[in-house]
Amino acid sequence: QVQLAESGGGLVQAGGSLRLSCAASGNIFRITAMAWYRQAPGKQRELVASIISSGDTNYADSVKGRFTISRDNAKNTVYLQMNSLTVEDTAVYYCKVATPFSREYWGQGTQVTVSS
């Protein structure tokens, strides 16, 4: 059993910052990748940022230069630092953790609302 606990969502004004956290616990042998996705109302879920075991990161074009994904391997935790937020960033944000043997686990989602 693996559980992902998300935190850090909330309401912020445009131009503000927010940091999301996702801590994995349970029967985890090794984490191969971590990622953040988001889904806005009426839209499909999209990949926002990812980080693999080597530390390499990737970002959606819409968030490059504003968002930073990072990890704390000792704590099995992934973070998403979001700066210069805009109303277009409003969505439910989900973390995902991948482990060997194609196993993936999802967080429950946390709402991020950016007001103008």
PDB file of C-alpha atoms in Angstrom:
ATOM      1  CA  GLN A   1       0.000   0.000   0.000  1.00  0.00           C
ATOM      2  CA  VAL A   2       1.254   3.433  -1.008  1.00  0.00           C
ATOM      3  CA  GLN A   3      -0.284   6.719  -0.001  1.00  0.00           C
ATOM      4  CA  LEU A   4       0.445  10.177  -1.366  1.00  0.00           C
ATOM      5  CA  ALA A   5      -0.425  13.135   0.828  1.00  0.00           C
ATOM      6  CA  GLU A   6      -0.694  16.472  -0.941  1.00  0.00           C
ATOM      7  CA  SER A   7      -0.691  19.864   0.690  1.00  0.00           C
ATOM      8  CA  GLY A   8      -0.110  23.511  -0.090  1.00  0.00           C
ATOM      9  CA  GLY A   9      -3.044  24.365  -2.307  1.00  0.00           C
ATOM     10  CA  GLY A  10      -5.212  27.380  -1.743  1.00  0.00           C
ATOM     11  CA  LEU A  11      -6.333  30.752  -3.007  1.00  0.00           C
ATOM     12  CA  VAL A  12      -3.770  33.305  -4.121  1.00  0.00           C
ATOM     13  CA  GLN A  13      -3.804  36.523  -6.081  1.00  0.00           C
ATOM     14  CA  ALA A  14      -2.256  36.835  -9.509  1.00  0.00           C
ATOM     15  CA  GLY A  15       1.454  37.407  -9.245  1.00  0.00           C
ATOM     16  CA  GLY A  16       1.696  35.505  -6.001  1.00  0.00           C
ATOM     17  CA  SER A  17       3.464  32.291  -5.114  1.00  0.00           C
ATOM     18  CA  LEU A  18       2.535  28.934  -3.720  1.00  0.00           C
ATOM     19  CA  ARG A  19       4.418  25.753  -2.919  1.00  0.00           C
ATOM     20  CA  LEU A  20       2.822  22.345  -3.208  1.00  0.00           C
ATOM     21  CA  SER A  21       4.116  19.289  -1.400  1.00  0.00           C
ATOM     22  CA  CYS A  22       3.468  15.609  -1.920  1.00  0.00           C
ATOM     23  CA  ALA A  23       4.796  13.031   0.502  1.00  0.00           C
ATOM     24  CA  ALA A  24       4.740   9.349  -0.358  1.00  0.00           C
ATOM     25  CA  SER A  25       4.542   6.702   2.315  1.00  0.00           C
ATOM     26  CA  GLY A  26       3.898   3.004   2.601  1.00  0.00           C
ATOM     27  CA  ASN A  27       5.372   0.071   0.767  1.00  0.00           C
ATOM     28  CA  ILE A  28       7.855   1.950  -1.410  1.00  0.00           C
ATOM     29  CA  PHE A  29      11.025   0.263  -2.550  1.00  0.00           C
ATOM     30  CA  ARG A  30      12.334   2.876  -4.928  1.00  0.00           C
ATOM     31  CA  ILE A  31      10.949   5.927  -6.693  1.00  0.00           C
ATOM     32  CA  THR A  32      11.905   6.259 -10.333  1.00  0.00           C
ATOM     33  CA  ALA A  33      10.062   9.466 -11.163  1.00  0.00           C
ATOM     34  CA  MET A  34       7.842  12.130  -9.669  1.00  0.00           C
ATOM     35  CA  ALA A  35       5.567  14.538 -11.447  1.00  0.00           C
ATOM     36  CA  TRP A  36       2.891  17.158 -11.083  1.00  0.00           C
ATOM     37  CA  TYR A  37      -0.201  17.261 -13.256  1.00  0.00           C
ATOM     38  CA  ARG A  38      -3.104  19.654 -13.291  1.00  0.00           C
ATOM     39  CA  GLN A  39      -6.651  19.636 -14.546  1.00  0.00           C
ATOM     40  CA  ALA A  40      -8.814  22.684 -15.032  1.00  0.00           C
ATOM     41  CA  PRO A  41     -12.610  22.480 -15.332  1.00  0.00           C
ATOM     42  CA  GLY A  42     -13.638  21.203 -18.739  1.00  0.00           C
ATOM     43  CA  LYS A  43     -10.067  20.430 -19.743  1.00  0.00           C
ATOM     44  CA  GLN A  44      -7.935  17.333 -19.881  1.00  0.00           C
ATOM     45  CA  ARG A  45      -5.277  16.593 -17.339  1.00  0.00           C
ATOM     46  CA  GLU A  46      -1.885  17.880 -18.411  1.00  0.00           C
ATOM     47  CA  LEU A  47       1.656  17.260 -17.289  1.00  0.00           C
ATOM     48  CA  VAL A  48       3.109  20.318 -15.587  1.00  0.00           C
ATOM     49  CA  ALA A  49       6.537  19.161 -14.447  1.00  0.00           C
ATOM     50  CA  SER A  50       8.469  15.984 -13.850  1.00  0.00           C
ATOM     51  CA  ILE A  51      11.704  14.873 -12.283  1.00  0.00           C
ATOM     52  CA  ILE A  52      13.387  11.526 -12.805  1.00  0.00           C
ATOM     53  CA  SER A  53      15.846   9.581 -10.707  1.00  0.00           C
ATOM     54  CA  SER A  54      18.844  11.292 -12.278  1.00  0.00           C
ATOM     55  CA  GLY A  55      17.480  14.656 -11.216  1.00  0.00           C
ATOM     56  CA  ASP A  56      16.658  15.794 -14.734  1.00  0.00           C
ATOM     57  CA  THR A  57      13.527  17.897 -14.962  1.00  0.00           C
ATOM     58  CA  ASN A  58      10.982  18.788 -17.614  1.00  0.00           C
ATOM     59  CA  TYR A  59       8.339  21.489 -17.687  1.00  0.00           C
ATOM     60  CA  ALA A  60       5.343  22.387 -19.728  1.00  0.00           C
ATOM     61  CA  ASP A  61       6.029  25.418 -21.883  1.00  0.00           C
ATOM     62  CA  SER A  62       3.337  27.356 -20.084  1.00  0.00           C
ATOM     63  CA  VAL A  63       5.155  27.171 -16.745  1.00  0.00           C
ATOM     64  CA  LYS A  64       8.813  27.330 -17.730  1.00  0.00           C
ATOM     65  CA  GLY A  65      10.627  30.007 -15.824  1.00  0.00           C
ATOM     66  CA  ARG A  66       7.868  30.253 -13.232  1.00  0.00           C
ATOM     67  CA  PHE A  67       7.554  26.788 -11.689  1.00  0.00           C
ATOM     68  CA  THR A  68      10.242  24.614 -10.164  1.00  0.00           C
ATOM     69  CA  ILE A  69       9.942  20.951  -9.311  1.00  0.00           C
ATOM     70  CA  SER A  70      12.233  19.506  -6.682  1.00  0.00           C
ATOM     71  CA  ARG A  71      12.485  16.464  -4.478  1.00  0.00           C
ATOM     72  CA  ASP A  72      13.732  15.253  -1.145  1.00  0.00           C
ATOM     73  CA  ASN A  73      14.648  11.629  -1.661  1.00  0.00           C
ATOM     74  CA  ALA A  74      15.139  10.930   2.026  1.00  0.00           C
ATOM     75  CA  LYS A  75      11.567  12.019   2.701  1.00  0.00           C
ATOM     76  CA  ASN A  76      10.024  10.614  -0.497  1.00  0.00           C
ATOM     77  CA  THR A  77       8.615  14.051  -1.111  1.00  0.00           C
ATOM     78  CA  VAL A  78       8.199  16.118  -4.251  1.00  0.00           C
ATOM     79  CA  TYR A  79       7.574  19.855  -4.314  1.00  0.00           C
ATOM     80  CA  LEU A  80       6.275  22.309  -6.842  1.00  0.00           C
ATOM     81  CA  GLN A  81       7.249  25.913  -6.301  1.00  0.00           C
ATOM     82  CA  MET A  82       4.901  28.141  -8.278  1.00  0.00           C
ATOM     83  CA  ASN A  83       5.765  31.789  -8.825  1.00  0.00           C
ATOM     84  CA  SER A  84       4.197  34.589 -10.832  1.00  0.00           C
ATOM     85  CA  LEU A  85       0.884  32.790 -10.789  1.00  0.00           C
ATOM     86  CA  THR A  86      -1.820  33.730 -13.261  1.00  0.00           C
ATOM     87  CA  VAL A  87      -5.491  32.894 -13.481  1.00  0.00           C
ATOM     88  CA  GLU A  88      -4.597  30.350 -16.160  1.00  0.00           C
ATOM     89  CA  ASP A  89      -2.847  28.316 -13.490  1.00  0.00           C
ATOM     90  CA  THR A  90      -6.124  27.685 -11.690  1.00  0.00           C
ATOM     91  CA  ALA A  91      -6.677  23.934 -11.552  1.00  0.00           C
ATOM     92  CA  VAL A  92      -6.629  20.875  -9.380  1.00  0.00           C
ATOM     93  CA  TYR A  93      -3.038  19.766  -9.053  1.00  0.00           C
ATOM     94  CA  TYR A  94      -2.148  16.096  -8.712  1.00  0.00           C
ATOM     95  CA  CYS A  95       1.163  14.538  -7.840  1.00  0.00           C
ATOM     96  CA  LYS A  96       2.261  11.225  -9.272  1.00  0.00           C
ATOM     97  CA  VAL A  97       4.969   8.874  -8.098  1.00  0.00           C
ATOM     98  CA  ALA A  98       6.338   6.112 -10.272  1.00  0.00           C
ATOM     99  CA  THR A  99       8.114   3.037  -8.941  1.00  0.00           C
ATOM    100  CA  PRO A 100       9.650  -0.024 -10.591  1.00  0.00           C
ATOM    101  CA  PHE A 101       7.493  -2.502 -12.479  1.00  0.00           C
ATOM    102  CA  SER A 102       5.374   0.243 -14.012  1.00  0.00           C
ATOM    103  CA  ARG A 103       3.634   1.072 -10.772  1.00  0.00           C
ATOM    104  CA  GLU A 104       2.180   4.545 -10.465  1.00  0.00           C
ATOM    105  CA  TYR A 105       0.452   6.248  -7.582  1.00  0.00           C
ATOM    106  CA  TRP A 106      -1.608   9.416  -7.535  1.00  0.00           C
ATOM    107  CA  GLY A 107      -2.332  11.964  -4.895  1.00  0.00           C
ATOM    108  CA  GLN A 108      -5.855  13.048  -4.084  1.00  0.00           C
ATOM    109  CA  GLY A 109      -5.436  16.431  -5.736  1.00  0.00           C
ATOM    110  CA  THR A 110      -5.229  19.900  -4.268  1.00  0.00           C
ATOM    111  CA  GLN A 111      -7.087  22.949  -5.532  1.00  0.00           C
ATOM    112  CA  VAL A 112      -5.110  25.977  -6.642  1.00  0.00           C
ATOM    113  CA  THR A 113      -7.169  29.059  -7.383  1.00  0.00           C
ATOM    114  CA  VAL A 114      -5.595  32.253  -8.671  1.00  0.00           C
ATOM    115  CA  SER A 115      -7.683  35.399  -8.556  1.00  0.00           C
ATOM    116  CA  SER A 116      -7.183  38.558 -10.576  1.00  0.00           C
TER     117      SER A 116
END
